[in-house]
Short mmCIF file of C-alpha atoms in Angstrom, two decimals:
data_model
loop_
_atom_site.label_atom_id
_atom_site.label_comp_id
_atom_site.label_asym_id
_atom_site.label_seq_id
_atom_site.Cartn_x
_atom_site.Cartn_y
_atom_site.Cartn_z
CA UNK A 1 73.98 -50.87 85.13
CA UNK A 2 71.66 -52.55 82.57
CA UNK A 3 74.33 -54.78 81.18
CA UNK A 4 72.08 -57.21 79.37
CA UNK A 5 70.36 -54.47 77.45
CA UNK A 6 73.30 -53.65 75.32
CA UNK A 7 73.79 -57.12 74.18
CA UNK A 8 72.64 -56.00 70.80
CA UNK A 9 73.85 -52.88 68.99
CA UNK A 10 70.18 -52.09 68.32
CA UNK A 11 69.28 -51.58 71.88
CA UNK A 12 72.64 -49.97 72.68
CA UNK A 13 71.67 -47.24 70.26
CA UNK A 14 67.79 -47.20 70.73
CA UNK A 15 67.39 -47.49 74.51
CA UNK A 16 68.97 -44.04 75.39
CA UNK A 17 66.71 -42.50 72.89
CA UNK A 18 63.67 -43.30 74.94
CA UNK A 19 64.77 -40.66 77.34
CA UNK A 20 63.89 -37.08 76.56
CA UNK A 21 67.10 -35.62 78.06
CA UNK A 22 69.16 -37.97 75.93
CA UNK A 23 67.45 -37.04 72.70
CA UNK A 24 67.99 -33.35 73.52
CA UNK A 25 71.61 -34.05 74.53
CA UNK A 26 72.42 -35.91 71.38
CA UNK A 27 70.87 -33.26 69.17
CA UNK A 28 72.28 -30.24 70.87
CA UNK A 29 75.78 -31.75 71.17
CA UNK A 30 75.86 -32.66 67.56
CA UNK A 31 74.83 -29.11 66.63
CA UNK A 32 77.52 -27.68 68.88
CA UNK A 33 80.04 -30.19 67.52
CA UNK A 34 79.20 -29.22 63.86
CA UNK A 35 79.77 -25.58 64.60
CA UNK A 36 82.98 -26.08 66.47
CA UNK A 37 84.12 -28.51 63.88
CA UNK A 38 83.46 -26.06 61.10
CA UNK A 39 85.41 -23.36 62.84
CA UNK A 40 88.09 -25.84 63.72
CA UNK A 41 89.49 -26.05 60.19
CA UNK A 42 90.26 -22.29 60.29
CA UNK A 43 91.65 -22.25 63.72
CA UNK A 44 94.05 -25.20 63.03
CA UNK A 45 95.31 -23.63 59.84
CA UNK A 46 95.67 -20.18 61.35
CA UNK A 47 97.53 -21.69 64.28
CA UNK A 48 95.16 -20.25 66.89
CA UNK A 49 95.00 -23.26 69.32
CA UNK A 50 96.27 -21.09 72.17
CA UNK A 51 94.02 -18.29 71.22
CA UNK A 52 91.02 -20.78 71.36
CA UNK A 53 92.24 -21.87 74.78
CA UNK A 54 92.51 -18.32 75.85
CA UNK A 55 89.15 -17.22 74.63
CA UNK A 56 87.30 -20.26 76.07
CA UNK A 57 88.86 -19.81 79.56
CA UNK A 58 88.26 -16.02 79.46
CA UNK A 59 84.47 -16.39 79.10
CA UNK A 60 84.17 -17.77 82.59
CA UNK A 61 83.66 -14.39 84.55
CA UNK A 62 81.28 -13.43 81.77
CA UNK A 63 79.08 -16.48 82.32
CA UNK A 64 79.06 -15.85 86.09
CA UNK A 65 78.15 -12.19 85.84
CA UNK A 66 75.49 -12.81 83.25
CA UNK A 67 73.89 -15.46 85.56
CA UNK A 68 74.05 -13.09 88.48
CA UNK A 69 72.32 -10.27 86.54
CA UNK A 70 69.89 -12.64 84.92
CA UNK A 71 71.16 -11.97 81.36
CA UNK A 72 71.55 -14.64 78.74
CA UNK A 73 74.92 -16.19 79.77
CA UNK A 74 76.05 -16.18 76.06
CA UNK A 75 76.02 -12.45 76.16
CA UNK A 76 78.36 -12.18 79.09
CA UNK A 77 80.65 -14.88 77.74
CA UNK A 78 80.87 -13.17 74.43
CA UNK A 79 81.84 -9.79 75.94
CA UNK A 80 84.53 -11.32 77.97
CA UNK A 81 85.72 -13.56 75.17
CA UNK A 82 86.22 -10.72 72.86
CA UNK A 83 87.41 -8.54 75.59
CA UNK A 84 90.23 -10.87 76.46
CA UNK A 85 91.49 -10.95 72.91
CA UNK A 86 91.47 -7.10 72.77
CA UNK A 87 93.36 -7.03 76.06
CA UNK A 88 95.89 -9.58 74.67
CA UNK A 89 96.44 -7.40 71.67
CA UNK A 90 96.75 -4.27 73.68
CA UNK A 91 99.34 -5.63 76.17
CA UNK A 92 101.25 -7.23 73.40
CA UNK A 93 101.58 -4.05 71.53
CA UNK A 94 102.37 -1.83 74.56
CA UNK A 95 104.87 -4.08 76.27
CA UNK A 96 107.97 -6.20 75.40
CA UNK A 97 106.39 -9.30 76.83
CA UNK A 98 106.20 -12.15 74.22
CA UNK A 99 102.72 -13.02 72.84
CA UNK A 100 102.33 -16.53 74.20
CA UNK A 101 103.13 -15.25 77.63
CA UNK A 102 100.63 -12.41 77.30
CA UNK A 103 97.98 -14.89 76.17
CA UNK A 104 98.75 -17.19 79.07
CA UNK A 105 98.68 -14.58 81.77
CA UNK A 106 95.42 -12.77 80.36
CA UNK A 107 93.37 -15.90 80.19
CA UNK A 108 94.36 -17.28 83.55
CA UNK A 109 93.72 -13.94 85.00
CA UNK A 110 90.18 -13.92 83.62
CA UNK A 111 89.61 -17.57 84.59
CA UNK A 112 90.66 -16.81 88.17
CA UNK A 113 88.39 -13.79 88.28
CA UNK A 114 85.52 -16.21 87.25
CA UNK A 115 86.35 -18.69 89.93
CA UNK A 116 86.51 -15.97 92.61
CA UNK A 117 83.16 -14.46 91.45
CA UNK A 118 81.50 -17.87 91.72
CA UNK A 119 82.63 -18.16 95.25
CA UNK A 120 81.42 -14.64 96.05
CA UNK A 121 78.18 -14.49 94.27
CA UNK A 122 76.06 -17.05 96.12
CA UNK A 123 73.61 -18.16 93.46
CA UNK A 124 72.47 -21.38 92.01
CA UNK A 125 75.37 -21.40 89.59
CA UNK A 126 76.72 -24.95 89.26
CA UNK A 127 80.44 -24.56 89.01
CA UNK A 128 80.79 -28.19 88.00
CA UNK A 129 78.56 -27.77 84.98
CA UNK A 130 80.41 -24.67 83.87
CA UNK A 131 83.74 -26.29 84.16
CA UNK A 132 82.96 -29.68 82.85
CA UNK A 133 79.80 -29.18 80.76
CA UNK A 134 76.38 -30.64 81.26
CA UNK A 135 74.92 -31.65 77.97
CA UNK A 136 72.44 -33.95 79.71
CA UNK A 137 70.92 -31.20 81.83
CA UNK A 138 70.58 -28.52 79.19
CA UNK A 139 67.58 -26.15 79.76
CA UNK A 140 65.07 -24.97 77.30
CA UNK A 141 66.25 -21.40 77.21
CA UNK A 142 69.77 -22.79 76.67
CA UNK A 143 68.58 -24.75 73.82
CA UNK A 144 67.11 -21.72 72.11
CA UNK A 145 70.37 -19.70 72.63
CA UNK A 146 72.47 -22.54 71.40
CA UNK A 147 70.43 -22.93 68.22
CA UNK A 148 70.40 -19.15 67.58
CA UNK A 149 74.22 -18.81 68.12
CA UNK A 150 75.05 -21.95 66.10
CA UNK A 151 73.00 -20.74 63.11
CA UNK A 152 74.64 -17.38 63.43
CA UNK A 153 78.06 -18.75 63.34
CA UNK A 154 77.37 -21.22 60.51
CA UNK A 155 75.83 -18.45 58.48
CA UNK A 156 78.80 -16.16 59.01
CA UNK A 157 81.40 -18.92 58.31
CA UNK A 158 79.48 -19.89 55.15
CA UNK A 159 79.27 -16.39 53.76
CA UNK A 160 82.96 -15.62 54.44
CA UNK A 161 84.30 -19.09 53.85
CA UNK A 162 86.62 -18.28 51.03
CA UNK A 163 87.72 -14.97 52.40
CA UNK A 164 88.60 -16.58 55.74
CA UNK A 165 90.48 -19.30 53.98
CA UNK A 166 92.42 -16.54 52.10
CA UNK A 167 93.01 -14.67 55.36
CA UNK A 168 94.47 -17.79 56.95
CA UNK A 169 96.56 -18.61 53.99
CA UNK A 170 97.92 -15.32 52.80
CA UNK A 171 96.62 -12.22 54.66
CA UNK A 172 99.17 -10.04 52.77
CA UNK A 173 97.54 -10.95 49.42
CA UNK A 174 94.04 -10.35 50.90
CA UNK A 175 95.12 -6.94 52.02
CA UNK A 176 96.79 -6.15 48.60
CA UNK A 177 93.60 -6.83 46.66
CA UNK A 178 91.52 -4.71 48.89
CA UNK A 179 89.89 -7.31 51.12
CA UNK A 180 89.20 -6.06 54.60
CA UNK A 181 91.65 -8.13 56.66
CA UNK A 182 90.74 -6.23 59.88
CA UNK A 183 87.19 -7.29 59.51
CA UNK A 184 88.10 -10.92 58.77
CA UNK A 185 90.44 -10.99 61.87
CA UNK A 186 87.61 -9.94 64.20
CA UNK A 187 85.07 -12.04 62.48
CA UNK A 188 87.13 -15.08 63.10
CA UNK A 189 87.59 -14.03 66.76
CA UNK A 190 83.87 -13.38 67.14
CA UNK A 191 83.06 -16.77 65.77
CA UNK A 192 85.58 -18.26 68.11
CA UNK A 193 83.99 -16.56 71.08
CA UNK A 194 80.54 -17.70 70.06
CA UNK A 195 81.63 -21.16 69.33
CA UNK A 196 83.39 -21.34 72.76
CA UNK A 197 80.08 -20.15 74.40
CA UNK A 198 78.07 -22.94 72.88
CA UNK A 199 80.81 -25.57 73.15
CA UNK A 200 81.17 -25.06 76.89
CA UNK A 201 77.68 -26.44 77.39
CA UNK A 202 78.76 -29.75 75.98
CA UNK A 203 82.17 -30.22 77.35
CA UNK A 204 82.72 -27.37 79.75
CA UNK A 205 85.06 -24.46 79.77
CA UNK A 206 88.15 -26.49 80.43
CA UNK A 207 87.79 -28.86 77.59
CA UNK A 208 86.02 -26.63 74.92
CA UNK A 209 89.29 -25.83 73.25
CA UNK A 210 89.46 -29.53 72.33
CA UNK A 211 86.14 -29.06 70.27
CA UNK A 212 87.84 -26.14 68.62
CA UNK A 213 91.13 -27.78 67.55
CA UNK A 214 90.99 -31.50 67.57
CA UNK A 215 88.60 -32.07 64.75
CA UNK A 216 90.45 -29.69 62.54
CA UNK A 217 93.77 -31.34 63.38
CA UNK A 218 92.22 -34.73 62.59
CA UNK A 219 90.88 -33.57 59.28
CA UNK A 220 94.22 -31.91 58.41
CA UNK A 221 95.87 -35.30 58.53
CA UNK A 222 93.46 -36.83 56.24
CA UNK A 223 93.15 -34.49 53.26
CA UNK A 224 94.84 -31.89 51.07
CA UNK A 225 91.61 -30.09 50.08
CA UNK A 226 90.21 -27.30 52.23
CA UNK A 227 86.66 -28.16 51.55
CA UNK A 228 87.11 -31.79 52.43
CA UNK A 229 88.91 -30.72 55.49
CA UNK A 230 85.92 -28.86 56.63
CA UNK A 231 83.47 -31.73 56.02
CA UNK A 232 85.83 -34.24 57.74
CA UNK A 233 86.24 -32.00 60.65
CA UNK A 234 82.49 -31.45 61.11
CA UNK A 235 81.75 -35.19 60.74
CA UNK A 236 84.46 -36.28 63.14
CA UNK A 237 83.19 -33.82 65.67
CA UNK A 238 79.64 -34.99 65.43
CA UNK A 239 80.61 -38.61 65.56
CA UNK A 240 82.83 -38.00 68.61
CA UNK A 241 79.90 -36.24 70.33
CA UNK A 242 77.47 -39.11 69.71
CA UNK A 243 80.06 -41.78 70.76
CA UNK A 244 80.96 -39.72 73.89
CA UNK A 245 77.37 -39.29 74.93
CA UNK A 246 76.42 -42.97 74.40
CA UNK A 247 79.49 -44.21 76.18
CA UNK A 248 78.95 -41.89 79.07
CA UNK A 249 75.26 -43.02 79.31
CA UNK A 250 76.07 -46.75 79.33
CA UNK A 251 79.11 -46.61 81.54
CA UNK A 252 78.19 -43.76 83.71
CA UNK A 253 81.09 -41.55 82.69
CA UNK A 254 81.57 -37.80 82.77
CA UNK A 255 79.94 -36.79 79.45
CA UNK A 256 82.21 -33.77 78.48
CA UNK A 257 85.36 -35.79 79.15
CA UNK A 258 83.98 -38.78 77.08
CA UNK A 259 83.26 -36.57 74.11
CA UNK A 260 86.72 -35.09 74.08
CA UNK A 261 88.26 -38.46 74.65
CA UNK A 262 86.44 -39.76 71.59
CA UNK A 263 87.85 -36.88 69.58
CA UNK A 264 91.33 -37.59 70.86
CA UNK A 265 91.01 -41.26 69.84
CA UNK A 266 89.83 -40.35 66.39
CA UNK A 267 92.81 -38.03 66.09
CA UNK A 268 95.21 -40.82 67.22
CA UNK A 269 93.73 -43.20 64.67
CA UNK A 270 94.26 -40.62 61.94
CA UNK A 271 97.81 -39.93 63.33
CA UNK A 272 98.71 -43.54 63.04
CA UNK A 273 96.85 -44.73 60.00
CA UNK A 274 96.08 -41.63 57.73
CA UNK A 275 96.65 -42.66 54.07
CA UNK A 276 99.35 -40.02 53.36
CA UNK A 277 100.24 -38.35 56.60
CA UNK A 278 99.80 -41.13 59.18
CA UNK A 279 102.92 -42.67 60.64
CA UNK A 280 102.04 -46.18 59.33
CA UNK A 281 100.50 -44.86 56.01
CA UNK A 282 97.53 -47.23 55.50
CA UNK A 283 97.92 -47.01 51.71
CA UNK A 284 101.40 -48.68 51.99
CA UNK A 285 100.11 -51.30 54.23
CA UNK A 286 97.31 -52.37 51.86
CA UNK A 287 99.75 -52.35 48.98
CA UNK A 288 101.56 -55.34 50.66
CA UNK A 289 105.22 -55.89 51.27
CA UNK A 290 107.39 -56.17 48.24
CA UNK B 1 96.90 -4.09 26.96
CA UNK B 2 98.08 -0.87 28.54
CA UNK B 3 99.85 1.89 26.63
CA UNK B 4 103.33 2.87 27.72
CA UNK B 5 103.25 6.32 26.36
CA UNK B 6 102.01 8.25 29.30
CA UNK B 7 104.47 10.04 31.46
CA UNK B 8 102.78 9.48 34.89
CA UNK B 9 104.58 7.38 37.45
CA UNK B 10 103.18 4.03 38.40
CA UNK B 11 104.75 4.14 41.78
CA UNK B 12 105.62 7.29 43.64
CA UNK B 13 106.97 6.92 47.25
CA UNK B 14 108.05 10.18 48.80
CA UNK B 15 110.04 10.27 52.05
CA UNK B 16 108.25 7.28 53.45
CA UNK B 17 108.94 5.99 56.94
CA UNK B 18 107.73 2.86 58.58
CA UNK B 19 108.17 1.93 62.26
CA UNK B 20 106.97 -1.05 64.31
CA UNK B 21 106.18 -0.02 67.79
CA UNK B 22 108.78 2.71 67.80
CA UNK B 23 111.43 0.62 66.03
CA UNK B 24 112.35 2.31 62.75
CA UNK B 25 112.35 -0.23 59.82
CA UNK B 26 112.63 2.24 57.03
CA UNK B 27 112.98 6.05 56.81
CA UNK B 28 113.05 8.78 54.14
CA UNK B 29 112.74 6.27 51.34
CA UNK B 30 111.94 7.52 47.90
CA UNK B 31 111.07 5.70 44.67
CA UNK B 32 109.56 6.59 41.35
CA UNK B 33 108.83 4.09 38.77
CA UNK B 34 107.22 4.33 35.25
CA UNK B 35 105.23 1.85 33.29
CA UNK B 36 107.52 -0.80 31.73
CA UNK B 37 110.40 -0.35 34.21
CA UNK B 38 111.90 -3.19 36.10
CA UNK B 39 113.61 -2.21 39.33
CA UNK B 40 115.79 -4.26 41.63
CA UNK B 41 115.47 -3.83 45.35
CA UNK B 42 118.79 -4.78 46.92
CA UNK B 43 119.81 -4.76 50.57
CA UNK B 44 120.74 -7.03 53.39
CA UNK B 45 118.37 -9.19 55.49
CA UNK B 46 116.57 -6.61 57.73
CA UNK B 47 117.44 -3.66 55.51
CA UNK B 48 113.73 -3.01 55.00
CA UNK B 49 112.98 -4.71 51.62
CA UNK B 50 109.93 -6.49 52.86
CA UNK B 51 108.88 -3.45 54.76
CA UNK B 52 109.06 -1.41 51.57
CA UNK B 53 106.80 -3.98 49.85
CA UNK B 54 104.37 -4.00 52.75
CA UNK B 55 104.17 -0.18 52.65
CA UNK B 56 103.38 -0.16 48.90
CA UNK B 57 100.64 -2.79 49.25
CA UNK B 58 99.31 -1.17 52.34
CA UNK B 59 100.01 -4.12 54.58
CA UNK B 60 101.66 -1.83 56.94
CA UNK B 61 100.92 1.85 57.51
CA UNK B 62 103.51 4.51 56.80
CA UNK B 63 104.18 6.84 59.71
CA UNK B 64 105.44 9.71 57.39
CA UNK B 65 105.68 10.48 53.71
CA UNK B 66 103.34 9.79 50.83
CA UNK B 67 102.66 6.98 48.50
CA UNK B 68 100.83 7.40 45.16
CA UNK B 69 100.00 4.43 42.95
CA UNK B 70 99.04 5.58 39.45
CA UNK B 71 98.52 8.98 41.05
CA UNK B 72 96.05 7.65 43.63
CA UNK B 73 96.07 6.48 47.17
CA UNK B 74 97.22 2.98 48.24
CA UNK B 75 93.59 2.24 49.29
CA UNK B 76 92.24 2.87 45.80
CA UNK B 77 95.06 0.88 44.31
CA UNK B 78 93.94 -2.07 46.44
CA UNK B 79 90.38 -1.63 45.33
CA UNK B 80 91.51 -1.48 41.57
CA UNK B 81 93.73 -4.59 41.91
CA UNK B 82 96.59 -2.61 40.79
CA UNK B 83 99.33 -4.31 42.74
CA UNK B 84 100.06 -7.93 42.87
CA UNK B 85 102.47 -9.31 45.54
CA UNK B 86 104.41 -12.59 44.88
CA UNK B 87 105.72 -13.75 48.24
CA UNK B 88 108.92 -15.51 49.04
CA UNK B 89 108.54 -19.25 49.25
CA UNK B 90 109.37 -19.17 52.80
CA UNK B 91 106.59 -16.60 53.28
CA UNK B 92 103.74 -19.06 52.76
CA UNK B 93 102.58 -22.14 54.53
CA UNK B 94 103.37 -24.86 52.00
CA UNK B 95 101.31 -27.40 53.97
CA UNK B 96 98.07 -25.50 53.59
CA UNK B 97 95.44 -27.77 52.05
CA UNK B 98 94.98 -25.84 48.81
CA UNK B 99 95.46 -26.63 45.12
CA UNK B 100 97.16 -24.69 42.47
CA UNK B 101 93.81 -23.78 40.93
CA UNK B 102 92.56 -22.41 44.18
CA UNK B 103 95.61 -20.30 44.81
CA UNK B 104 95.49 -18.73 41.30
CA UNK B 105 91.73 -18.16 41.70
CA UNK B 106 92.68 -16.00 44.80
CA UNK B 107 94.05 -13.58 42.34
CA UNK B 108 90.52 -13.00 41.15
CA UNK B 109 88.94 -12.56 44.62
CA UNK B 110 89.28 -8.82 44.75
CA UNK B 111 87.18 -8.31 41.62
CA UNK B 112 84.42 -10.95 42.63
CA UNK B 113 81.22 -10.63 44.52
CA UNK B 114 81.17 -11.11 48.30
CA UNK B 115 80.74 -14.95 48.09
CA UNK B 116 83.65 -15.13 45.66
CA UNK B 117 81.82 -17.09 43.10
CA UNK B 118 83.96 -17.39 40.00
CA UNK B 119 82.42 -16.13 36.79
CA UNK B 120 83.17 -17.50 33.34
CA UNK B 121 85.80 -14.65 32.86
CA UNK B 122 87.46 -15.55 36.20
CA UNK B 123 87.78 -19.21 35.22
CA UNK B 124 89.24 -18.13 31.84
CA UNK B 125 91.69 -15.77 33.46
CA UNK B 126 92.86 -18.51 35.86
CA UNK B 127 93.17 -21.13 33.10
CA UNK B 128 95.23 -18.66 30.93
CA UNK B 129 97.40 -17.72 33.79
CA UNK B 130 98.21 -21.23 34.81
CA UNK B 131 98.99 -22.05 31.17
CA UNK B 132 101.45 -19.17 30.95
CA UNK B 133 103.51 -20.46 33.94
CA UNK B 134 103.34 -23.98 32.39
CA UNK B 135 101.42 -25.67 35.29
CA UNK B 136 98.50 -26.89 33.37
CA UNK B 137 99.17 -30.48 34.43
CA UNK B 138 98.98 -29.53 38.09
CA UNK B 139 95.65 -27.83 38.35
CA UNK B 140 94.41 -29.79 41.31
CA UNK B 141 97.75 -30.60 42.77
CA UNK B 142 98.07 -29.52 46.44
CA UNK B 143 100.74 -26.83 46.81
CA UNK B 144 102.54 -29.04 49.34
CA UNK B 145 103.26 -31.54 46.56
CA UNK B 146 104.97 -28.99 44.25
CA UNK B 147 108.62 -28.20 43.96
CA UNK B 148 109.92 -24.82 44.99
CA UNK B 149 109.98 -23.66 41.35
CA UNK B 150 106.45 -24.82 40.70
CA UNK B 151 105.16 -23.21 43.90
CA UNK B 152 106.84 -19.89 42.77
CA UNK B 153 105.16 -20.18 39.44
CA UNK B 154 101.87 -20.76 41.08
CA UNK B 155 102.09 -17.46 42.82
CA UNK B 156 103.23 -15.70 39.67
CA UNK B 157 100.17 -17.18 37.93
CA UNK B 158 98.04 -15.59 40.69
CA UNK B 159 99.55 -12.25 39.98
CA UNK B 160 98.91 -12.76 36.25
CA UNK B 161 95.29 -13.72 36.91
CA UNK B 162 94.92 -10.67 38.98
CA UNK B 163 95.75 -8.56 35.90
CA UNK B 164 97.75 -6.12 38.09
CA UNK B 165 99.71 -3.45 36.45
CA UNK B 166 102.43 -3.41 39.22
CA UNK B 167 104.09 -6.58 40.29
CA UNK B 168 106.09 -6.82 43.57
CA UNK B 169 108.29 -9.92 43.84
CA UNK B 170 110.02 -10.91 46.93
CA UNK B 171 113.11 -13.00 46.03
CA UNK B 172 111.58 -14.42 42.79
CA UNK B 173 114.70 -16.46 41.94
CA UNK B 174 115.58 -17.92 45.30
CA UNK B 175 115.18 -21.74 45.54
CA UNK B 176 113.87 -22.21 42.05
CA UNK B 177 115.10 -24.59 39.33
CA UNK B 178 116.68 -23.53 35.97
CA UNK B 179 113.49 -24.18 34.12
CA UNK B 180 111.47 -21.90 36.44
CA UNK B 181 114.27 -19.24 36.26
CA UNK B 182 114.09 -19.15 32.49
CA UNK B 183 110.27 -19.03 32.54
CA UNK B 184 110.34 -16.13 34.87
CA UNK B 185 112.85 -14.19 32.86
CA UNK B 186 110.70 -14.77 29.75
CA UNK B 187 107.61 -13.49 31.66
CA UNK B 188 109.52 -10.44 32.83
CA UNK B 189 110.11 -9.44 29.22
CA UNK B 190 106.50 -9.92 28.34
CA UNK B 191 105.46 -8.03 31.40
CA UNK B 192 107.76 -5.20 30.41
CA UNK B 193 106.33 -5.14 26.87
CA UNK B 194 102.83 -5.05 28.35
CA UNK B 195 103.84 -1.89 30.22
CA UNK B 196 103.74 -3.44 33.66
CA UNK B 197 105.99 -2.13 36.40
CA UNK B 198 108.05 -4.58 38.28
CA UNK B 199 109.81 -4.20 41.59
CA UNK B 200 111.77 -7.25 42.72
CA UNK B 201 114.03 -7.95 45.64
CA UNK B 202 116.99 -10.20 45.26
CA UNK B 203 120.12 -11.40 46.72
CA UNK B 204 121.58 -12.37 43.53
CA UNK B 205 123.73 -9.55 41.84
CA UNK B 206 123.78 -11.34 38.52
CA UNK B 207 119.99 -11.05 38.15
CA UNK B 208 120.10 -7.30 38.82
CA UNK B 209 122.58 -6.82 35.90
CA UNK B 210 120.45 -9.03 33.75
CA UNK B 211 116.94 -7.74 34.31
CA UNK B 212 116.78 -4.51 36.08
CA UNK B 213 116.64 -1.19 34.41
CA UNK B 214 116.90 0.56 37.64
CA UNK B 215 118.20 -0.49 40.99
CA UNK B 216 117.25 0.73 44.50
CA UNK B 217 119.92 -0.02 47.18
CA UNK B 218 118.60 0.20 50.67
CA UNK B 219 119.84 -0.07 54.14
CA UNK B 220 116.92 1.21 56.31
CA UNK B 221 116.95 4.04 53.89
CA UNK B 222 117.97 4.73 50.21
CA UNK B 223 121.62 4.15 49.74
CA UNK B 224 121.46 4.79 45.97
CA UNK B 225 118.89 4.81 43.29
CA UNK B 226 119.09 5.08 39.53
CA UNK B 227 120.05 3.38 36.26
CA UNK B 228 121.58 -0.03 36.99
CA UNK B 229 124.66 0.80 34.86
CA UNK B 230 125.37 3.98 36.95
CA UNK B 231 124.23 3.09 40.39
CA UNK B 232 125.21 -0.60 40.71
CA UNK B 233 128.80 0.13 41.51
CA UNK B 234 131.09 -1.83 43.79
CA UNK B 235 131.32 1.26 46.09
CA UNK B 236 127.53 1.56 46.48
CA UNK B 237 127.09 -2.23 47.02
CA UNK B 238 129.74 -2.05 49.71
CA UNK B 239 127.93 0.72 51.46
CA UNK B 240 124.58 -1.04 51.14
CA UNK B 241 125.96 -4.25 52.71
CA UNK B 242 127.63 -2.49 55.58
CA UNK B 243 131.19 -2.54 54.41
CA UNK B 244 131.46 -5.88 52.98
CA UNK B 245 133.52 -5.85 49.88
CA UNK B 246 131.81 -6.67 46.53
CA UNK B 247 134.55 -9.24 45.96
CA UNK B 248 133.10 -11.23 48.70
CA UNK B 249 129.54 -10.92 47.30
CA UNK B 250 130.41 -11.57 43.67
CA UNK B 251 133.24 -13.83 43.92
CA UNK B 252 136.73 -12.46 42.95
CA UNK B 253 136.34 -13.01 39.16
CA UNK B 254 133.74 -10.28 38.75
#
């Protein structure tokens, strides 16, 4: 490792930028982080962490099938992501099994199907990069897909920003004043599936749920305003991605894991020192002892 | 505001049934309310009070029967912002990062454009509504920092801002301070004079006697319905509460 070259912060930051793959990884991961961070506020407030986990794992067979058929993998992932949610809803309604159990068994079933398919369909699918992400090895067609999906999600969320907030906060009122709650429910699920699809390129299927909940949870500890929460969530997600990629470059660590670990550390920092909701309440510390 | 002189019913529910996955929550329930009437909805926990509200707002579908709001379907009542629902304090996430102003503004969403950009009139309606519930000092306070009474008033303001002609209130008096209770009772009188129709659920028998012209006693279905003075009898209450004597509910002195 070139230990001497990051003696200065300047070269720590600039040296990786001389590599084409690093510039691409930093840009793409920031974009993906921003999208997931944006959505994260809604998922955290709606209490959909488990749903996020379910959707992100369930896209696995979709990715494999799409690769095998030569289709854009986001299409396969999207179909299986939404399909898993529909199946969860169906089983929940038609049986007496509790919701969290249904979610758990459906997504593990889908995930297992994906793993079996990978072993059966002998192709050039890199299981490791699906499971753990490969932001450094992202291909040009993946870049186009990622940009397209990211823009789509950001546009949808921006248009229905306030309706989705109302839907998360008080769906009964939304329904009472004639807002289409059914549509908002599936809009949020669609965005969740799409975000999981782009997120898995950065950190992989197993960890993508972190991209979808940790930034929102961090922001939730830092503010009482919804708009600020969204901004903080997006920023913390982007910063984590940048930190994760740089750290993984210099110390030769798994990139996806580094990104998620950076998010976790930012969350822990907020958990300990958030001005109002942290356990040490920074404000009080600054005020001095009296 | 509205005129009280027409004879049409604001709310007409005819033999409505609601079931959740085969489990009956409410059956053969009837209710007719005119403009300017205040009706108390009384029953045990699980007797179907919230289900009744949900059916009227269209939040759940009825499996049988008919609901007419101002003579029209529930769907068009939703479009016309006819019904406002004021939830129980327990029914909302008090830790949601949202301010009093934003909650009250949600009362205007139904009549805004798709981006929910407030117009001058929306801003004015929200301002007026917040003033009427005496929360003008708390415009940007997050709802998590409010007391139970202030939070209740916030949601009342949302109903006022919505300019609904029917108000459904789930336990409006539970967990509120004396000041809020007084303010709510004053608002009820104003609403009544404006010709609004109010349906409120409550556990507190005193409030029924005090505010309600009519009372609807339910236990999965209607036990009794009519003028409070006629229907709100110890016998009916005992039936509604599954055989528990009114002495126990009111205390022996009443």
